[in-house]
Short mmCIF file of C-alpha atoms in Angstrom, two decimals:
data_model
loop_
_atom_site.label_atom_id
_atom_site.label_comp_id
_atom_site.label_asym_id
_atom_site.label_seq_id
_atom_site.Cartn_x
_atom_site.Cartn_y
_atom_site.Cartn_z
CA UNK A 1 113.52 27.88 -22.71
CA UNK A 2 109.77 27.98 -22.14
CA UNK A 3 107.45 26.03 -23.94
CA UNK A 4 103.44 26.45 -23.77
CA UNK A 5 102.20 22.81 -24.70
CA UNK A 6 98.36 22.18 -25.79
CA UNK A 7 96.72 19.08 -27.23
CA UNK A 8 93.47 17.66 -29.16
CA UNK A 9 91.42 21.03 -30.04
CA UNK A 10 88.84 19.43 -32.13
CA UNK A 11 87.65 22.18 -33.93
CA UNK A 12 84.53 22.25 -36.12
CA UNK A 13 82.65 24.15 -39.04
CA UNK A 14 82.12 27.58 -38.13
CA UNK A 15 79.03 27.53 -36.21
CA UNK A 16 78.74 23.63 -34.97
CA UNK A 17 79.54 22.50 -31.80
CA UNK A 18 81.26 19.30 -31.03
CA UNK A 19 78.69 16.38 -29.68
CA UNK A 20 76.67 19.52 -30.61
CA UNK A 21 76.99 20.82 -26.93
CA UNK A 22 80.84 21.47 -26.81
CA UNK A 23 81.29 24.95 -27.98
CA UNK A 24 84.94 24.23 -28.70
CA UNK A 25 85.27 26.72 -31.24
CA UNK A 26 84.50 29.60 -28.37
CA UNK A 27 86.82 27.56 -25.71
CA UNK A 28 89.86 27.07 -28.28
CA UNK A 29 89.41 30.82 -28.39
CA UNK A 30 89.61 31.96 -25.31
CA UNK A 31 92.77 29.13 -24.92
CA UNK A 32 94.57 31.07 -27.45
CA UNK A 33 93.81 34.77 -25.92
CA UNK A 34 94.80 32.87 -22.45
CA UNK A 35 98.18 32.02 -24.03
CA UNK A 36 98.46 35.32 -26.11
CA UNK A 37 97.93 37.01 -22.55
CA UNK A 38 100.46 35.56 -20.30
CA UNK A 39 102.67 37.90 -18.93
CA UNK A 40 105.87 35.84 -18.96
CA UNK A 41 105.17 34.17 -22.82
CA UNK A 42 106.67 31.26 -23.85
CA UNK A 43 109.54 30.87 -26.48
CA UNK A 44 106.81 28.45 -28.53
CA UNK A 45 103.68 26.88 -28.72
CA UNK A 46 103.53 23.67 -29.27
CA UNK A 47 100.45 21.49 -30.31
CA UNK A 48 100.48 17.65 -30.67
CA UNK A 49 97.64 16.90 -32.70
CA UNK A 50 93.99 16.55 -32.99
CA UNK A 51 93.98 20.20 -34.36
CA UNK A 52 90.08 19.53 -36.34
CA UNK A 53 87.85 16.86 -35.09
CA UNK A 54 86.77 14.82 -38.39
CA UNK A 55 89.25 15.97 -41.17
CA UNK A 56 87.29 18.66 -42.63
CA UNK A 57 88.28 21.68 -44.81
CA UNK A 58 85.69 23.72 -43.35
CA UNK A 59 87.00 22.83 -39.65
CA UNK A 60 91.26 23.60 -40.61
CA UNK A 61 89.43 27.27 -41.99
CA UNK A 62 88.09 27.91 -38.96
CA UNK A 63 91.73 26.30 -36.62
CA UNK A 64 93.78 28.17 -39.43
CA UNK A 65 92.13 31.16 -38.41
CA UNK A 66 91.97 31.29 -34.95
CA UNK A 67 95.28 29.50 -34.76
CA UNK A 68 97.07 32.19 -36.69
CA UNK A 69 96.41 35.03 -33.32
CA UNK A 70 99.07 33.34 -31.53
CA UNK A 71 101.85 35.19 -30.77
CA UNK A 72 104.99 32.95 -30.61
CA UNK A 73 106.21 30.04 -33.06
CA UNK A 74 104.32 27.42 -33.19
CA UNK A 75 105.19 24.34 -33.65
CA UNK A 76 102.54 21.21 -34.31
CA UNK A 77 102.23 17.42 -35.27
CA UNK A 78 98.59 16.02 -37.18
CA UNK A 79 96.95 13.36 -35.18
CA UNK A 80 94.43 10.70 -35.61
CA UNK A 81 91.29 13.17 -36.11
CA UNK A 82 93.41 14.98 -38.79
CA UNK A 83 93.42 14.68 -42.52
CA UNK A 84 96.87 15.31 -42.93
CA UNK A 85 96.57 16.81 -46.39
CA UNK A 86 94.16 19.62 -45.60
CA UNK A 87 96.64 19.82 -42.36
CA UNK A 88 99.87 20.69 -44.23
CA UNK A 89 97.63 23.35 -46.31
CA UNK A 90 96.21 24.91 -43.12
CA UNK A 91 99.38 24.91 -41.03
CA UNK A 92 102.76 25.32 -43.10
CA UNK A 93 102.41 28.81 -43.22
CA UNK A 94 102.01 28.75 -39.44
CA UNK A 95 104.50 26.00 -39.20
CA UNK A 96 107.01 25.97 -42.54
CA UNK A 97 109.09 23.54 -41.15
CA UNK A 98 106.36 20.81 -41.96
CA UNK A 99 107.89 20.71 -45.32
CA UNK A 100 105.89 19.93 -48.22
CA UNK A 101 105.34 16.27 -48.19
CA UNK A 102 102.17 15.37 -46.15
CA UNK A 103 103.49 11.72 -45.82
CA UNK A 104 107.06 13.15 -44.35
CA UNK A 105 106.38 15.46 -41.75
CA UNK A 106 108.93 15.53 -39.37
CA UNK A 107 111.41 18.11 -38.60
CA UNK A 108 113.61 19.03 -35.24
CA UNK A 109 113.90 23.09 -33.61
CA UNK A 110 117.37 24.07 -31.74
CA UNK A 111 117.39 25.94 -28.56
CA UNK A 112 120.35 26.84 -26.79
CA UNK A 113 119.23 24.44 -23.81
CA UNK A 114 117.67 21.80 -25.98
CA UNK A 115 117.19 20.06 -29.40
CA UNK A 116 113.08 19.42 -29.94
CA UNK A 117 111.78 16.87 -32.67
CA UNK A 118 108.24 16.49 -34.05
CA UNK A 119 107.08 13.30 -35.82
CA UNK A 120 104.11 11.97 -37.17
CA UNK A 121 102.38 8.57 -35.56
CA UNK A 122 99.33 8.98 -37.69
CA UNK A 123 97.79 6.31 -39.31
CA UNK A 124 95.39 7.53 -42.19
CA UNK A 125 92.39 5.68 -41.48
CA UNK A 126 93.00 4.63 -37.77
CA UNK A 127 92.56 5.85 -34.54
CA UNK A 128 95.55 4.06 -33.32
CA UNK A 129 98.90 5.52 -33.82
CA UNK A 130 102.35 3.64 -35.73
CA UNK A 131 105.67 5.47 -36.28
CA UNK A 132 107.05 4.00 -40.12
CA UNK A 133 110.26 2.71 -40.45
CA UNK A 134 111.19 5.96 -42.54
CA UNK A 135 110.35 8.02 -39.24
CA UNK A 136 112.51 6.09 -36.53
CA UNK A 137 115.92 6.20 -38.84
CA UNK A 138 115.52 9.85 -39.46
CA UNK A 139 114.90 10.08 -35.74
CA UNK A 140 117.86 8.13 -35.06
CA UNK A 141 119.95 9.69 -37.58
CA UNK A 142 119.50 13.33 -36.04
CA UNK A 143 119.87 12.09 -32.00
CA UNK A 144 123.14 10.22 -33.19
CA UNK A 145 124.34 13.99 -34.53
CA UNK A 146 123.70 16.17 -31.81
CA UNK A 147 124.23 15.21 -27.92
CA UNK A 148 122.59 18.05 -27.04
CA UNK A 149 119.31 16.91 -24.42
CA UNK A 150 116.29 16.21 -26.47
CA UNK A 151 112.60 16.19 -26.31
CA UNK A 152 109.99 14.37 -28.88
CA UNK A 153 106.39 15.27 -29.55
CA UNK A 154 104.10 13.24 -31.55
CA UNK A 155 100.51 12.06 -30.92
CA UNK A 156 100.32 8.96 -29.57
CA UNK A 157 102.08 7.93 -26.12
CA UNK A 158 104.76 4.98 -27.19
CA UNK A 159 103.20 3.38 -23.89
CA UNK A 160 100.22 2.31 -21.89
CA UNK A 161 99.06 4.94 -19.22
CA UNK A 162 96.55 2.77 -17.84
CA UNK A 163 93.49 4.13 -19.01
CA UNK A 164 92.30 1.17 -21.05
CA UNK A 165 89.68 3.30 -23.39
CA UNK A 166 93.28 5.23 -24.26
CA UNK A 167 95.59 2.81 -24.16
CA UNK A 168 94.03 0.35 -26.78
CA UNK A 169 94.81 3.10 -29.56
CA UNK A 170 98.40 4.08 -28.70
CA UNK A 171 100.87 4.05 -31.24
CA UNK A 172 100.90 0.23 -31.28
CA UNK A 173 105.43 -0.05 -32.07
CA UNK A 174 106.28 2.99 -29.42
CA UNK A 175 108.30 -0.26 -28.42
CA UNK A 176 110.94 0.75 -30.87
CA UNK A 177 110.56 4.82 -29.92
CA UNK A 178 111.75 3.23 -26.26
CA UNK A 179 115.11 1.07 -27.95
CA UNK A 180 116.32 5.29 -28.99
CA UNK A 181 116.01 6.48 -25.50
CA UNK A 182 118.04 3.17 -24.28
CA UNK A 183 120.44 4.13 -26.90
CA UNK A 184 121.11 7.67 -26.31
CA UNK A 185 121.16 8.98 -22.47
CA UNK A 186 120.42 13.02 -23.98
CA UNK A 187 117.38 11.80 -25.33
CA UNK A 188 115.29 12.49 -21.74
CA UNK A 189 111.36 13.31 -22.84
CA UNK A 190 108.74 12.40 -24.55
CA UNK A 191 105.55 14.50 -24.90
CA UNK A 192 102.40 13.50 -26.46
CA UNK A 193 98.42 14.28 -26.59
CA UNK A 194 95.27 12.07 -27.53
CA UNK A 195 94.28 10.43 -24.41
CA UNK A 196 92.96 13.65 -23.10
CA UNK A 197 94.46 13.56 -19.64
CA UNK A 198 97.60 14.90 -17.99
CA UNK A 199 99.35 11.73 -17.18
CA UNK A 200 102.85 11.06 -16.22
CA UNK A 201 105.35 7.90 -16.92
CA UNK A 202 109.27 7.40 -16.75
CA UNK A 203 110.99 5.03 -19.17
CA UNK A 204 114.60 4.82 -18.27
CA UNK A 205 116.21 8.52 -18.34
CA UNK A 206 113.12 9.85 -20.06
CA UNK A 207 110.13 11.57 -18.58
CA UNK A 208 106.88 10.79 -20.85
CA UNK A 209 103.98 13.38 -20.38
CA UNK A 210 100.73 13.52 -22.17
CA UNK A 211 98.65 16.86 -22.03
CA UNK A 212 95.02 17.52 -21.45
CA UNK A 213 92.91 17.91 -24.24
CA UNK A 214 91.94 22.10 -24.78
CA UNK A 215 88.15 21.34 -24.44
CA UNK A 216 86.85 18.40 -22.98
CA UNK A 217 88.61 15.29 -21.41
CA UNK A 218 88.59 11.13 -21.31
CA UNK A 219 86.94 9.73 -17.84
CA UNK A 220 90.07 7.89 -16.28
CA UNK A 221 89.78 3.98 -15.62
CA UNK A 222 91.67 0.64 -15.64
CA UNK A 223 89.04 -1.56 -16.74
CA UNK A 224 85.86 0.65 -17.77
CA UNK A 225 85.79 0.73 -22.04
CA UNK A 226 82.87 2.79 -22.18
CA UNK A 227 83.68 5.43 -25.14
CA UNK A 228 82.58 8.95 -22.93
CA UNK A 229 83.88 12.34 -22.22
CA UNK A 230 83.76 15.14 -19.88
CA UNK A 231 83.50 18.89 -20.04
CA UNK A 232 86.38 19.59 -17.85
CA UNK A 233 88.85 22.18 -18.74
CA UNK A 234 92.38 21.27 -19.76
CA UNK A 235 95.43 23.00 -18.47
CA UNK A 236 98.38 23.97 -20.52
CA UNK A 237 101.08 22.29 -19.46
CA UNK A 238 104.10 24.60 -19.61
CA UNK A 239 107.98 23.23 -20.30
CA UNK A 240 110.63 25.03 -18.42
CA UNK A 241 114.23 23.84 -19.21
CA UNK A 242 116.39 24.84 -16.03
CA UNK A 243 120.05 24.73 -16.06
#
């Protein structure tokens, strides 16, 4: 199994550049010809969130669009910069196992070598991220089912990387995301987007990663709140289950 992971695209209106000097239209582009190019491709794509940059029908034509000359499945999550409404209409022809219900959107993919899950930490509104009640025991319903290992994408990390700008709009329970990988030992990763950084943290048996935003990234620091980006490509980080 070989998964191609991306995060936080941003798109805009045909034509407009983000911070109106971030052609991220052109770079998303040339991301998904990257992808569509590689010579060993991956199983699936997977995006986790952040697909538009402020919610607007004019921005998901443009993602739907450019989104849609991927090769392989693709599976995604909304996040905070997403209106997850015009979301479900872009993407669940790209994605059908989004389902119909914009305020349900969670669903799990079976590989031979693992079971993947996809949930929704949006908060309509909020820049922060919260997983509802409704979310965690369908979560827990479908890792008490299947021992097979399992990965979770969403959003927002369920911890604190250290990057204070980042870390003061996690997903502010990922507390009780934590109390399912104490309870089941196959549950072993977490994978996430939004702080625009590759980062790395272990919680128990699981490994949680966050990806690099396609476009532009968020300045690292422990103590420095200053809200400020960078123009530094972002790698895709690629999953590789080995036996």
């Amino acid at each position: 199994m070989l998964l191609a992971h991306i995060s936080d695209l941003h798109f805009r209106p045909q034509g407009q550049k983000l911070y109106d000097f971030i052609d991220v239209n052109q770079k998303n582009a040339n991301v998904i010809a990257h992808l569509n190019a590689l010579e060993e491709q991956p199983d699936a794509i997977v995006i986790t969130g952040d697909i538009v940059n402020c919610g607007m029908q004019e921005e998901y034509i443009v993602a739907k669009r450019i989104l849609g000359f991927l090769n392989a499945p693709v599976y995604i999550v909304p996040g905070n910069h997403d209106h997850k409404e015009y979301f479900l209409e872009a993407f669940k022809d790209i994605c059908p196992l989004l389902g119909d219900d914009p305020s349900k959107m969670h669903y799990s993919v079976d590989f031979p070598q693992a079971r993947l899950y996809f949930i929704d930490s949006v908060v309509p509104g909020a820049s922060y991220g919260e997983l509802s009640a409704e979310t965690l025991q369908w979560l827990d319903q479908e890792l008490a089912k299947n021992e097979k290992e399992s990965y979770v994408f969403l959003h927002h990390p369920p911890i604190a990387f250290g990057n204070i700008q980042m870390d003061e709009i996690g997903c502010r329970n990922g507390a009780e995301l934590l109390k399912l990988v104490d309870k089941y030992t196959h549950f072993t990763r977490i994978f996430c987007g939004h702080v625009h950084r590759v980062m790395f943290a272990q919680y128990k048996q699981a490994i949680i990663a966050s990806v690099s935003g396609t476009t532009h990234q968020v300045p690292y620091s422990y103590t420095d709140k200053t809200d400020r980006y960078s123009e530094e490509a972002g790698p895709i980080l690629m999953h590789r289950h080995m036996d």
